[in-house]
mmCIF file of C-alpha atoms and ligand atoms in Angstrom:
data_model
loop_
_atom_site.group_PDB
_atom_site.id
_atom_site.type_symbol
_atom_site.label_atom_id
_atom_site.label_comp_id
_atom_site.label_asym_id
_atom_site.label_seq_id
_atom_site.Cartn_x
_atom_site.Cartn_y
_atom_site.Cartn_z
ATOM 1 C CA UNK I 7 25.763 -0.481 -77.039
ATOM 2 C CA UNK I 8 24.242 -4.242 -75.265
ATOM 3 C CA UNK I 9 25.524 -7.201 -76.358
ATOM 4 C CA UNK I 10 22.699 -8.312 -77.227
ATOM 5 C CA UNK I 11 22.587 -5.405 -79.586
ATOM 6 C CA UNK I 12 25.659 -6.322 -81.181
ATOM 7 C CA UNK I 13 24.143 -10.523 -81.562
ATOM 8 C CA UNK I 14 22.483 -10.374 -84.890
ATOM 9 C CA UNK I 15 19.179 -12.588 -85.774
ATOM 10 C CA UNK I 16 21.257 -14.682 -87.621
ATOM 11 C CA UNK I 17 24.031 -14.962 -84.833
ATOM 12 C CA UNK I 18 20.637 -15.633 -82.531
ATOM 13 C CA UNK I 19 19.691 -18.924 -84.890
ATOM 14 C CA UNK I 20 22.616 -20.321 -84.740
ATOM 15 C CA UNK I 21 23.151 -19.926 -81.212
ATOM 16 C CA UNK I 22 19.811 -21.424 -80.822
ATOM 17 C CA UNK I 23 20.013 -24.505 -82.190
ATOM 18 C CA UNK I 24 23.182 -24.950 -80.552
ATOM 19 C CA UNK I 25 21.362 -24.984 -77.242
ATOM 20 C CA UNK I 26 18.814 -26.788 -79.250
ATOM 21 C CA UNK I 27 21.269 -29.563 -80.552
ATOM 22 C CA UNK I 28 23.215 -29.705 -76.650
ATOM 23 C CA UNK I 29 19.222 -31.009 -75.273
ATOM 24 C CA UNK I 30 18.732 -32.891 -77.656
ATOM 25 C CA UNK I 31 22.232 -35.064 -77.300
ATOM 26 C CA UNK I 32 22.098 -34.626 -73.546
ATOM 27 C CA UNK I 33 18.154 -34.839 -73.145
ATOM 28 C CA UNK I 34 18.936 -37.220 -69.860
ATOM 29 C CA UNK I 35 17.357 -36.941 -66.993
ATOM 30 C CA UNK I 36 20.451 -34.958 -65.568
ATOM 31 C CA UNK I 37 20.023 -31.735 -68.122
ATOM 32 C CA UNK I 38 15.597 -32.139 -67.260
ATOM 33 C CA UNK I 39 16.378 -32.012 -63.535
ATOM 34 C CA UNK I 40 18.452 -28.726 -64.142
ATOM 35 C CA UNK I 41 16.356 -27.385 -66.557
ATOM 36 C CA UNK I 42 13.582 -28.098 -64.870
ATOM 37 C CA UNK I 43 13.852 -25.227 -62.609
ATOM 38 C CA UNK I 44 12.867 -21.898 -61.105
ATOM 39 C CA UNK I 45 16.536 -20.583 -61.770
ATOM 40 C CA UNK I 46 16.115 -22.012 -65.291
ATOM 41 C CA UNK I 47 13.154 -20.387 -65.972
ATOM 42 C CA UNK I 48 14.048 -16.872 -64.295
ATOM 43 C CA UNK I 49 17.810 -17.197 -65.789
ATOM 44 C CA UNK I 50 15.543 -15.248 -68.850
ATOM 45 C CA UNK I 51 12.532 -14.311 -67.332
ATOM 46 C CA UNK I 52 15.108 -12.109 -63.946
ATOM 47 C CA UNK I 53 13.900 -9.056 -64.347
ATOM 48 C CA UNK I 54 9.930 -10.652 -64.669
ATOM 49 C CA UNK I 55 7.244 -9.873 -61.597
ATOM 50 C CA UNK I 56 5.888 -13.698 -62.475
ATOM 51 C CA UNK I 57 7.713 -15.738 -59.192
ATOM 52 C CA UNK I 58 6.535 -12.654 -56.756
ATOM 53 C CA UNK I 59 2.873 -13.007 -58.505
ATOM 54 C CA UNK I 60 3.521 -16.836 -57.989
ATOM 55 C CA UNK I 61 3.979 -16.174 -54.055
ATOM 56 C CA UNK I 62 1.231 -13.889 -53.460
ATOM 57 C CA UNK I 63 -0.888 -16.453 -55.419
ATOM 58 C CA UNK I 64 -2.857 -19.424 -53.406
ATOM 59 C CA UNK I 65 0.032 -21.362 -55.800
ATOM 60 C CA UNK I 66 3.015 -20.289 -53.253
ATOM 61 C CA UNK I 67 0.919 -18.675 -50.477
ATOM 62 C CA UNK I 68 -1.804 -21.361 -48.423
ATOM 63 C CA UNK I 69 -1.611 -22.856 -44.959
ATOM 64 C CA UNK I 70 0.061 -25.924 -46.415
ATOM 65 C CA UNK I 71 3.621 -23.535 -47.514
ATOM 66 C CA UNK I 72 3.266 -25.823 -50.343
ATOM 67 C CA UNK I 73 5.150 -23.558 -53.005
ATOM 68 C CA UNK I 74 3.646 -24.838 -56.307
ATOM 69 C CA UNK I 75 6.990 -24.367 -59.665
ATOM 70 C CA UNK I 76 6.488 -22.983 -62.381
ATOM 71 C CA UNK I 77 7.237 -26.479 -64.311
ATOM 72 C CA UNK I 78 4.658 -28.033 -62.500
ATOM 73 C CA UNK I 79 1.675 -25.955 -64.833
ATOM 74 C CA UNK I 80 3.868 -25.057 -67.481
ATOM 75 C CA UNK I 81 5.511 -28.609 -68.311
ATOM 76 C CA UNK I 82 3.578 -31.979 -68.632
ATOM 77 C CA UNK I 83 3.973 -34.311 -66.613
ATOM 78 C CA UNK I 84 5.140 -37.219 -69.449
ATOM 79 C CA UNK I 85 8.668 -38.059 -70.214
ATOM 80 C CA UNK I 86 7.454 -37.466 -73.560
ATOM 81 C CA UNK I 87 5.708 -34.840 -73.725
ATOM 82 C CA UNK I 88 7.832 -33.568 -71.673
ATOM 83 C CA UNK I 89 11.012 -33.273 -73.832
ATOM 84 C CA UNK I 90 8.525 -32.165 -76.497
ATOM 85 C CA UNK I 91 7.596 -29.177 -74.785
ATOM 86 C CA UNK I 92 11.293 -28.618 -73.611
ATOM 87 C CA UNK I 93 12.150 -27.629 -77.085
ATOM 88 C CA UNK I 94 9.535 -26.096 -78.168
ATOM 89 C CA UNK I 95 10.098 -23.523 -75.051
ATOM 90 C CA UNK I 96 14.030 -23.256 -75.826
ATOM 91 C CA UNK I 97 12.718 -21.516 -79.263
ATOM 92 C CA UNK I 98 12.471 -19.403 -76.718
ATOM 93 C CA UNK I 99 16.220 -18.162 -76.936
ATOM 94 C CA UNK I 100 15.594 -16.482 -80.358
ATOM 95 C CA UNK I 101 13.023 -14.440 -78.417
ATOM 96 C CA UNK I 102 14.882 -14.438 -75.530
ATOM 97 C CA UNK I 103 17.783 -12.653 -78.196
ATOM 98 C CA UNK I 104 15.596 -10.751 -80.435
ATOM 99 C CA UNK I 105 12.852 -9.393 -79.243
ATOM 100 C CA UNK I 106 13.332 -6.127 -77.598
ATOM 101 C CA UNK I 107 13.327 -5.272 -74.674
ATOM 102 C CA UNK I 108 11.947 -8.709 -73.632
ATOM 103 C CA UNK I 109 12.842 -9.400 -70.163
ATOM 104 C CA UNK I 110 12.010 -6.099 -69.060
ATOM 105 C CA UNK I 111 8.712 -5.443 -67.260
ATOM 106 C CA UNK I 112 7.306 -2.510 -68.510
ATOM 107 C CA UNK I 113 7.393 -5.429 -71.946
ATOM 108 C CA UNK I 114 6.336 -7.835 -70.000
ATOM 109 C CA UNK I 115 2.775 -5.127 -68.616
ATOM 110 C CA UNK I 116 2.804 -3.616 -72.688
ATOM 111 C CA UNK I 117 2.676 -8.118 -73.362
ATOM 112 C CA UNK I 118 1.100 -9.687 -70.867
ATOM 113 C CA UNK I 119 -3.026 -10.202 -72.140
ATOM 114 C CA UNK I 120 -1.332 -10.848 -75.574
ATOM 115 C CA UNK I 121 1.482 -13.943 -73.410
ATOM 116 C CA UNK I 122 -0.992 -15.005 -71.258
ATOM 117 C CA UNK I 123 -2.756 -16.045 -74.302
ATOM 118 C CA UNK I 124 -0.608 -18.136 -75.550
ATOM 119 C CA UNK I 125 -0.444 -19.850 -72.583
ATOM 120 C CA UNK I 126 -4.548 -20.152 -71.904
ATOM 121 C CA UNK I 127 -4.216 -21.851 -75.735
ATOM 122 C CA UNK I 128 -1.655 -24.357 -74.700
ATOM 123 C CA UNK I 129 -3.020 -24.994 -71.211
ATOM 124 C CA UNK I 130 -6.152 -25.655 -73.808
ATOM 125 C CA UNK I 131 -4.367 -27.913 -76.005
ATOM 126 C CA UNK I 132 -3.604 -30.553 -73.387
ATOM 127 C CA UNK I 133 -6.870 -29.898 -71.636
ATOM 128 C CA UNK I 134 -5.000 -28.251 -68.714
ATOM 129 C CA UNK I 135 -3.177 -31.337 -68.094
ATOM 130 C CA UNK I 136 -0.725 -30.311 -65.499
ATOM 131 C CA UNK I 137 -3.790 -29.286 -63.367
ATOM 132 C CA UNK I 138 -5.815 -32.034 -63.294
ATOM 133 C CA UNK I 139 -1.913 -34.198 -61.963
ATOM 134 C CA UNK I 140 -2.587 -31.969 -58.636
ATOM 135 C CA UNK I 141 -5.967 -30.934 -58.732
ATOM 136 C CA UNK I 142 -7.125 -35.261 -59.095
ATOM 137 C CA UNK I 143 -11.118 -34.993 -57.476
ATOM 138 C CA UNK I 144 -12.790 -31.920 -58.271
ATOM 139 C CA UNK I 145 -14.682 -33.634 -60.773
ATOM 140 C CA UNK I 146 -15.398 -37.505 -58.901
ATOM 141 C CA UNK I 147 -14.744 -38.214 -55.486
ATOM 142 C CA UNK I 148 -15.337 -34.494 -54.621
ATOM 143 C CA UNK I 149 -14.136 -33.985 -51.276
ATOM 144 C CA UNK I 150 -15.699 -32.826 -48.730
ATOM 145 C CA UNK I 151 -14.497 -30.177 -47.818
ATOM 146 C CA UNK I 152 -14.764 -28.445 -51.484
ATOM 147 C CA UNK I 153 -17.085 -25.912 -51.364
ATOM 148 C CA UNK I 154 -21.267 -25.757 -52.497
ATOM 149 C CA UNK I 155 -20.303 -23.566 -55.417
ATOM 150 C CA UNK I 156 -17.154 -25.249 -56.908
ATOM 151 C CA UNK I 157 -19.166 -28.757 -56.550
ATOM 152 C CA UNK I 158 -22.174 -27.671 -58.540
ATOM 153 C CA UNK I 159 -20.261 -26.217 -60.987
ATOM 154 C CA UNK I 160 -17.716 -29.215 -61.335
ATOM 155 C CA UNK I 161 -20.334 -31.958 -61.115
ATOM 156 C CA UNK I 162 -22.382 -29.892 -63.881
ATOM 157 C CA UNK I 163 -19.335 -29.176 -66.735
ATOM 158 C CA UNK I 164 -18.421 -33.140 -65.318
ATOM 159 C CA UNK I 165 -22.496 -33.938 -66.230
ATOM 160 C CA UNK I 166 -21.527 -32.599 -70.270
ATOM 161 C CA UNK I 167 -20.709 -35.236 -73.226
ATOM 162 C CA UNK I 168 -16.428 -34.776 -72.811
ATOM 163 C CA UNK I 169 -16.243 -33.324 -77.081
ATOM 164 C CA UNK I 170 -18.434 -29.711 -75.149
ATOM 165 C CA UNK I 171 -16.677 -29.575 -71.399
ATOM 166 C CA UNK I 172 -14.690 -26.392 -71.058
ATOM 167 C CA UNK I 173 -10.819 -27.568 -69.202
ATOM 168 C CA UNK I 174 -9.919 -25.696 -65.194
ATOM 169 C CA UNK I 175 -8.553 -22.394 -67.333
ATOM 170 C CA UNK I 176 -11.910 -21.389 -69.018
ATOM 171 C CA UNK I 177 -13.241 -20.947 -65.851
ATOM 172 C CA UNK I 178 -9.955 -20.256 -63.609
ATOM 173 C CA UNK I 179 -7.795 -17.449 -65.139
ATOM 174 C CA UNK I 180 -4.985 -15.731 -62.793
ATOM 175 C CA UNK I 181 -4.176 -18.731 -60.899
ATOM 176 C CA UNK I 182 -0.162 -17.300 -59.699
ATOM 177 C CA UNK I 183 -0.132 -14.043 -62.395
ATOM 178 C CA UNK I 184 -3.529 -11.707 -62.594
ATOM 179 C CA UNK I 185 -4.399 -11.856 -65.715
ATOM 180 C CA UNK I 186 -5.440 -8.561 -67.602
ATOM 181 C CA UNK I 187 -8.772 -8.041 -68.508
HETATM 182 C C1 HEC Y 14 15.583 -18.824 -73.264
HETATM 183 C C2 HEC Y 14 14.787 -17.910 -72.809
HETATM 184 C C3 HEC Y 14 13.752 -18.569 -71.910
HETATM 185 C C4 HEC Y 14 13.813 -19.084 -71.008
HETATM 186 C C5 HEC Y 14 14.601 -20.309 -70.371
HETATM 187 C C6 HEC Y 14 12.420 -19.463 -70.454
HETATM 188 N N1 HEC Y 14 11.831 -18.648 -70.861
HETATM 189 FE FE1 HEC Y 14 9.233 -18.064 -70.898
HETATM 190 N N2 HEC Y 14 9.861 -17.052 -72.842
HETATM 191 C C7 HEC Y 14 10.616 -15.799 -73.223
HETATM 192 C C8 HEC Y 14 10.750 -15.147 -74.100
HETATM 193 C C9 HEC Y 14 11.672 -14.025 -75.508
HETATM 194 C C10 HEC Y 14 9.267 -15.881 -74.306
HETATM 195 C C11 HEC Y 14 8.145 -14.682 -75.578
HETATM 196 C C12 HEC Y 14 7.571 -15.744 -76.720
HETATM 197 C C13 HEC Y 14 6.762 -14.925 -78.453
HETATM 198 O O1 HEC Y 14 7.016 -13.541 -77.598
HETATM 199 O O2 HEC Y 14 7.921 -15.076 -78.895
HETATM 200 C C14 HEC Y 14 8.329 -16.349 -73.657
HETATM 201 C C15 HEC Y 14 7.364 -16.452 -73.097
HETATM 202 C C16 HEC Y 14 6.824 -16.917 -72.248
HETATM 203 C C17 HEC Y 14 5.429 -17.818 -71.602
HETATM 204 C C18 HEC Y 14 3.831 -16.786 -71.988
HETATM 205 C C19 HEC Y 14 4.180 -17.565 -73.746
HETATM 206 C C20 HEC Y 14 3.506 -18.944 -74.558
HETATM 207 O O3 HEC Y 14 4.229 -19.450 -75.649
HETATM 208 O O4 HEC Y 14 3.273 -19.578 -73.223
HETATM 209 C C21 HEC Y 14 5.363 -18.719 -70.726
HETATM 210 C C22 HEC Y 14 4.389 -19.458 -70.192
HETATM 211 C C23 HEC Y 14 6.487 -18.994 -70.534
HETATM 212 N N3 HEC Y 14 8.066 -18.140 -71.033
HETATM 213 C C24 HEC Y 14 7.345 -19.760 -69.515
HETATM 214 C C25 HEC Y 14 8.065 -20.047 -68.921
HETATM 215 C C26 HEC Y 14 8.432 -21.245 -68.306
HETATM 216 C C27 HEC Y 14 7.274 -22.386 -67.421
HETATM 217 C C28 HEC Y 14 10.296 -21.672 -68.603
HETATM 218 C C29 HEC Y 14 10.807 -22.677 -67.242
HETATM 219 C C30 HEC Y 14 10.252 -23.496 -67.679
HETATM 220 C C31 HEC Y 14 10.960 -20.673 -69.306
HETATM 221 N N4 HEC Y 14 9.448 -19.945 -69.894
HETATM 222 C C32 HEC Y 14 11.698 -20.629 -69.461
HETATM 223 C C33 HEC Y 14 12.102 -16.587 -73.066
HETATM 224 C C34 HEC Y 14 12.272 -17.853 -71.901
HETATM 225 C C1 HEC Y 15 1.460 -28.807 -58.077
HETATM 226 C C2 HEC Y 15 0.027 -29.158 -58.119
HETATM 227 C C3 HEC Y 15 -0.788 -27.888 -58.257
HETATM 228 C C4 HEC Y 15 -1.070 -27.625 -59.617
HETATM 229 C C5 HEC Y 15 0.034 -28.200 -60.530
HETATM 230 C C6 HEC Y 15 -1.735 -26.487 -59.469
HETATM 231 N N1 HEC Y 15 -1.681 -26.419 -58.545
HETATM 232 FE FE1 HEC Y 15 -3.895 -24.986 -58.160
HETATM 233 N N2 HEC Y 15 -4.010 -25.010 -56.159
HETATM 234 C C7 HEC Y 15 -2.322 -26.265 -55.221
HETATM 235 C C8 HEC Y 15 -2.880 -25.725 -54.136
HETATM 236 C C9 HEC Y 15 -1.332 -26.569 -53.490
HETATM 237 C C10 HEC Y 15 -3.650 -24.715 -53.493
HETATM 238 C C11 HEC Y 15 -3.648 -24.422 -52.365
HETATM 239 C C12 HEC Y 15 -4.641 -25.016 -51.707
HETATM 240 C C13 HEC Y 15 -5.465 -23.983 -50.248
HETATM 241 O O1 HEC Y 15 -5.056 -23.457 -50.152
HETATM 242 O O2 HEC Y 15 -6.159 -24.628 -49.840
HETATM 243 C C14 HEC Y 15 -3.967 -24.517 -54.535
HETATM 244 C C15 HEC Y 15 -5.357 -24.199 -54.835
HETATM 245 C C16 HEC Y 15 -5.939 -23.986 -56.664
HETATM 246 C C17 HEC Y 15 -7.672 -22.840 -56.281
HETATM 247 C C18 HEC Y 15 -8.181 -22.150 -55.464
HETATM 248 C C19 HEC Y 15 -7.491 -21.442 -55.100
HETATM 249 C C20 HEC Y 15 -7.679 -19.712 -56.106
HETATM 250 O O3 HEC Y 15 -6.478 -19.447 -56.575
HETATM 251 O O4 HEC Y 15 -9.170 -19.506 -56.275
HETATM 252 C C21 HEC Y 15 -7.090 -23.083 -57.293
HETATM 253 C C22 HEC Y 15 -8.491 -22.788 -58.180
HETATM 254 C C23 HEC Y 15 -6.952 -23.602 -58.634
HETATM 255 N N3 HEC Y 15 -5.844 -24.223 -57.466
HETATM 256 C C24 HEC Y 15 -6.200 -24.516 -60.068
HETATM 257 C C25 HEC Y 15 -5.452 -24.292 -60.283
HETATM 258 C C26 HEC Y 15 -5.425 -24.296 -61.545
HETATM 259 C C27 HEC Y 15 -6.148 -23.924 -63.194
HETATM 260 C C28 HEC Y 15 -4.528 -24.806 -62.258
HETATM 261 C C29 HEC Y 15 -3.258 -25.379 -63.506
HETATM 262 C C30 HEC Y 15 -2.979 -23.520 -64.313
HETATM 263 C C31 HEC Y 15 -3.682 -25.333 -61.151
HETATM 264 N N4 HEC Y 15 -4.201 -25.369 -59.586
HETATM 265 C C32 HEC Y 15 -1.665 -25.883 -60.306
HETATM 266 C C33 HEC Y 15 -2.324 -26.862 -55.761
HETATM 267 C C34 HEC Y 15 -1.720 -26.831 -57.060
HETATM 268 C C1 HEC Y 16 -17.777 -24.656 -66.080
HETATM 269 C C2 HEC Y 16 -16.660 -23.427 -65.002
HETATM 270 C C3 HEC Y 16 -15.452 -24.422 -64.688
HETATM 271 C C4 HEC Y 16 -14.330 -25.165 -64.132
HETATM 272 C C5 HEC Y 16 -14.131 -25.760 -66.058
HETATM 273 C C6 HEC Y 16 -13.621 -25.837 -63.543
HETATM 274 N N1 HEC Y 16 -14.167 -24.837 -62.632
HETATM 275 FE FE1 HEC Y 16 -12.814 -25.406 -60.128
HETATM 276 N N2 HEC Y 16 -14.316 -23.426 -60.217
HETATM 277 C C7 HEC Y 16 -16.046 -22.839 -60.788
HETATM 278 C C8 HEC Y 16 -16.314 -22.262 -59.438
HETATM 279 C C9 HEC Y 16 -17.032 -21.716 -59.825
HETATM 280 C C10 HEC Y 16 -15.414 -22.322 -58.248
HETATM 281 C C11 HEC Y 16 -16.228 -21.499 -56.886
HETATM 282 C C12 HEC Y 16 -15.538 -20.251 -57.255
HETATM 283 C C13 HEC Y 16 -14.441 -20.200 -56.431
HETATM 284 O O1 HEC Y 16 -13.027 -20.274 -56.100
HETATM 285 O O2 HEC Y 16 -14.025 -19.838 -58.153
HETATM 286 C C14 HEC Y 16 -14.312 -22.795 -58.269
HETATM 287 C C15 HEC Y 16 -13.534 -23.243 -57.433
HETATM 288 C C16 HEC Y 16 -12.184 -24.664 -56.918
HETATM 289 C C17 HEC Y 16 -11.511 -25.358 -56.524
HETATM 290 C C18 HEC Y 16 -11.542 -24.808 -54.818
HETATM 291 C C19 HEC Y 16 -11.940 -26.048 -54.432
HETATM 292 C C20 HEC Y 16 -13.352 -24.612 -53.107
HETATM 293 O O3 HEC Y 16 -14.109 -24.992 -52.550
HETATM 294 O O4 HEC Y 16 -12.923 -23.586 -52.991
HETATM 295 C C21 HEC Y 16 -11.128 -25.723 -57.557
HETATM 296 C C22 HEC Y 16 -9.308 -26.236 -56.442
HETATM 297 C C23 HEC Y 16 -10.427 -25.524 -58.514
HETATM 298 N N3 HEC Y 16 -12.140 -25.409 -58.788
HETATM 299 C C24 HEC Y 16 -10.062 -26.219 -59.239
HETATM 300 C C25 HEC Y 16 -10.643 -26.475 -60.399
HETATM 301 C C26 HEC Y 16 -9.525 -27.935 -61.545
HETATM 302 C C27 HEC Y 16 -8.361 -28.296 -61.845
HETATM 303 C C28 HEC Y 16 -10.269 -27.520 -62.764
HETATM 304 C C29 HEC Y 16 -9.935 -28.774 -63.689
HETATM 305 C C30 HEC Y 16 -9.486 -29.595 -63.614
HETATM 306 C C31 HEC Y 16 -11.707 -26.765 -62.446
HETATM 307 N N4 HEC Y 16 -11.313 -26.761 -61.350
HETATM 308 C C32 HEC Y 16 -12.673 -26.769 -63.365
HETATM 309 C C33 HEC Y 16 -15.518 -23.439 -61.992
HETATM 310 C C34 HEC Y 16 -15.082 -24.777 -62.235
HETATM 311 C C1 HEC Y 17 -0.712 -23.050 -60.018
HETATM 312 C C2 HEC Y 17 -0.209 -23.132 -61.609
HETATM 313 C C3 HEC Y 17 0.810 -20.958 -62.958
HETATM 314 C C4 HEC Y 17 2.720 -22.000 -62.049
HETATM 315 C C5 HEC Y 17 2.755 -21.783 -60.746
HETATM 316 C C6 HEC Y 17 3.003 -20.428 -62.807
HETATM 317 N N1 HEC Y 17 2.147 -20.042 -63.266
HETATM 318 FE FE1 HEC Y 17 2.454 -18.594 -65.670
HETATM 319 N N2 HEC Y 17 0.618 -18.713 -66.083
HETATM 320 C C7 HEC Y 17 0.249 -19.887 -64.919
HETATM 321 C C8 HEC Y 17 -1.953 -19.488 -65.981
HETATM 322 C C9 HEC Y 17 -3.699 -20.307 -66.208
HETATM 323 C C10 HEC Y 17 -1.331 -19.320 -67.438
HETATM 324 C C11 HEC Y 17 -2.864 -18.130 -68.465
HETATM 325 C C12 HEC Y 17 -3.007 -16.831 -67.679
HETATM 326 C C13 HEC Y 17 -3.407 -16.249 -67.138
HETATM 327 O O1 HEC Y 17 -4.332 -17.777 -66.363
HETATM 328 O O2 HEC Y 17 -3.188 -16.064 -65.641
HETATM 329 C C14 HEC Y 17 -0.014 -18.601 -66.747
HETATM 330 C C15 HEC Y 17 0.462 -17.038 -67.387
HETATM 331 C C16 HEC Y 17 2.155 -17.515 -68.055
HETATM 332 C C17 HEC Y 17 2.848 -15.644 -68.434
HETATM 333 C C18 HEC Y 17 1.969 -15.407 -69.818
HETATM 334 C C19 HEC Y 17 2.050 -13.850 -69.400
HETATM 335 C C20 HEC Y 17 1.141 -13.638 -68.259
HETATM 336 O O3 HEC Y 17 1.094 -13.363 -67.181
HETATM 337 O O4 HEC Y 17 0.537 -14.353 -68.363
HETATM 338 C C21 HEC Y 17 4.493 -16.191 -68.342
HETATM 339 C C22 HEC Y 17 5.582 -15.551 -68.893
HETATM 340 C C23 HEC Y 17 4.567 -17.316 -67.302
HETATM 341 N N3 HEC Y 17 2.756 -18.275 -67.216
HETATM 342 C C24 HEC Y 17 5.838 -18.488 -66.137
HETATM 343 C C25 HEC Y 17 5.567 -18.024 -64.922
HETATM 344 C C26 HEC Y 17 6.540 -18.125 -64.139
HETATM 345 C C27 HEC Y 17 7.612 -18.402 -65.074
HETATM 346 C C28 HEC Y 17 6.463 -18.785 -63.322
HETATM 347 C C29 HEC Y 17 7.187 -19.251 -62.551
HETATM 348 C C30 HEC Y 17 8.416 -18.609 -61.274
HETATM 349 C C31 HEC Y 17 5.120 -19.434 -64.147
HETATM 350 N N4 HEC Y 17 4.370 -19.196 -64.984
HETATM 351 C C32 HEC Y 17 4.519 -19.520 -63.004
HETATM 352 C C33 HEC Y 17 -0.125 -20.989 -64.236
HETATM 353 C C34 HEC Y 17 1.218 -21.226 -63.274
#
């Protein structure tokens, strides 16, 4: 019997409360930095292929030698938003303690579609802000080197009224992990 099985959901809540409280109390730059590395994400997702997938994608395997970190995509850049999102992520402590077999590749394989759609919902809720923070010239001042097809699709999208525009992840799924069909 694993330690996780011994921890009752009620205790999980208490543990989560303590951690959320601690995060709030020590909500300093240092703590934010410590919790903002790939290593932090991978403490709970350690048996998931997520990091390898990034390294195999254009976001880890490109001619520039840039590795995009989990939080560069999954957390927004502004400080306040950043903290709010952190606390939401820390709700995952409850999930970590209570979801049967969570930190196994089998669980990720089986739940990939549902988890991907949850992640996409978040990107849609903030108009893919993290993507736009790096990819600043998609719509305006498009680089010479951008493919014709990309220029045409981006321009056409940008010409629409703001509320009718698609967001990055509506057209670009699976940029870091294989998106399940
Ligand atoms: C405390 C453990 C824990 C940590 C730390 C953690 N996760 Fe998770 N994560 C989970 C659990 C559990 C789920 C499944 C949640 C569910 O379905 O209820 C999950 C799901 C996700 C999902 C898909 C669902 C969604 O809501 O978007 C993404 C994306 C994700 N994690 C990214 C990250 C990133 C990025 C980090 C680092 C900043 C991180 N996780 C750190 C436990 C954790
Ligand atoms: C930290 C900066 C950074 C962030 C954040 C980022 N990207 Fe990228 N992106 C890059 C780099 C670097 C490349 C590789 C460029 C190359 O190889 O020419 C790239 C390549 C791409 C490509 C072309 C290659 C492919 O996979 O088709 C697309 C499309 C793309 N990114 C979309 C996105 C989307 C959508 C998001 C948000 C979910 C995002 N990017 C977030 C830096 C970033
Ligand atoms: C209406 C659909 C659509 C939207 C919205 C969209 N793209 Fe694209 N994008 C495309 C198509 C089509 C291509 C060309 C084919 C490909 O590379 O997938 C492309 C290509 C790219 C490329 C590669 C450029 C090249 O020359 O190959 C990057 C990087 C990129 N998009 C980033 C983004 C980002 C970031 C956003 C959000 C700000 C975004 N796109 C929004 C459709 C879209
Ligand atoms: C370039 C941006 C980018 C990077 C870097 C990135 N992700 Fe994601 N992630 C996404 C997007 C976009 C989705 C939504 C599903 C999709 O389009 O594939 C997603 C989905 C997920 C999911 C839901 C399951 C799935 O595969 O769809 C988890 C969990 C997750 N990411 C965790 C991580 C972790 C952990 C890291 C760092 C090792 C990371 N991501 C790095 C953009 C990124």
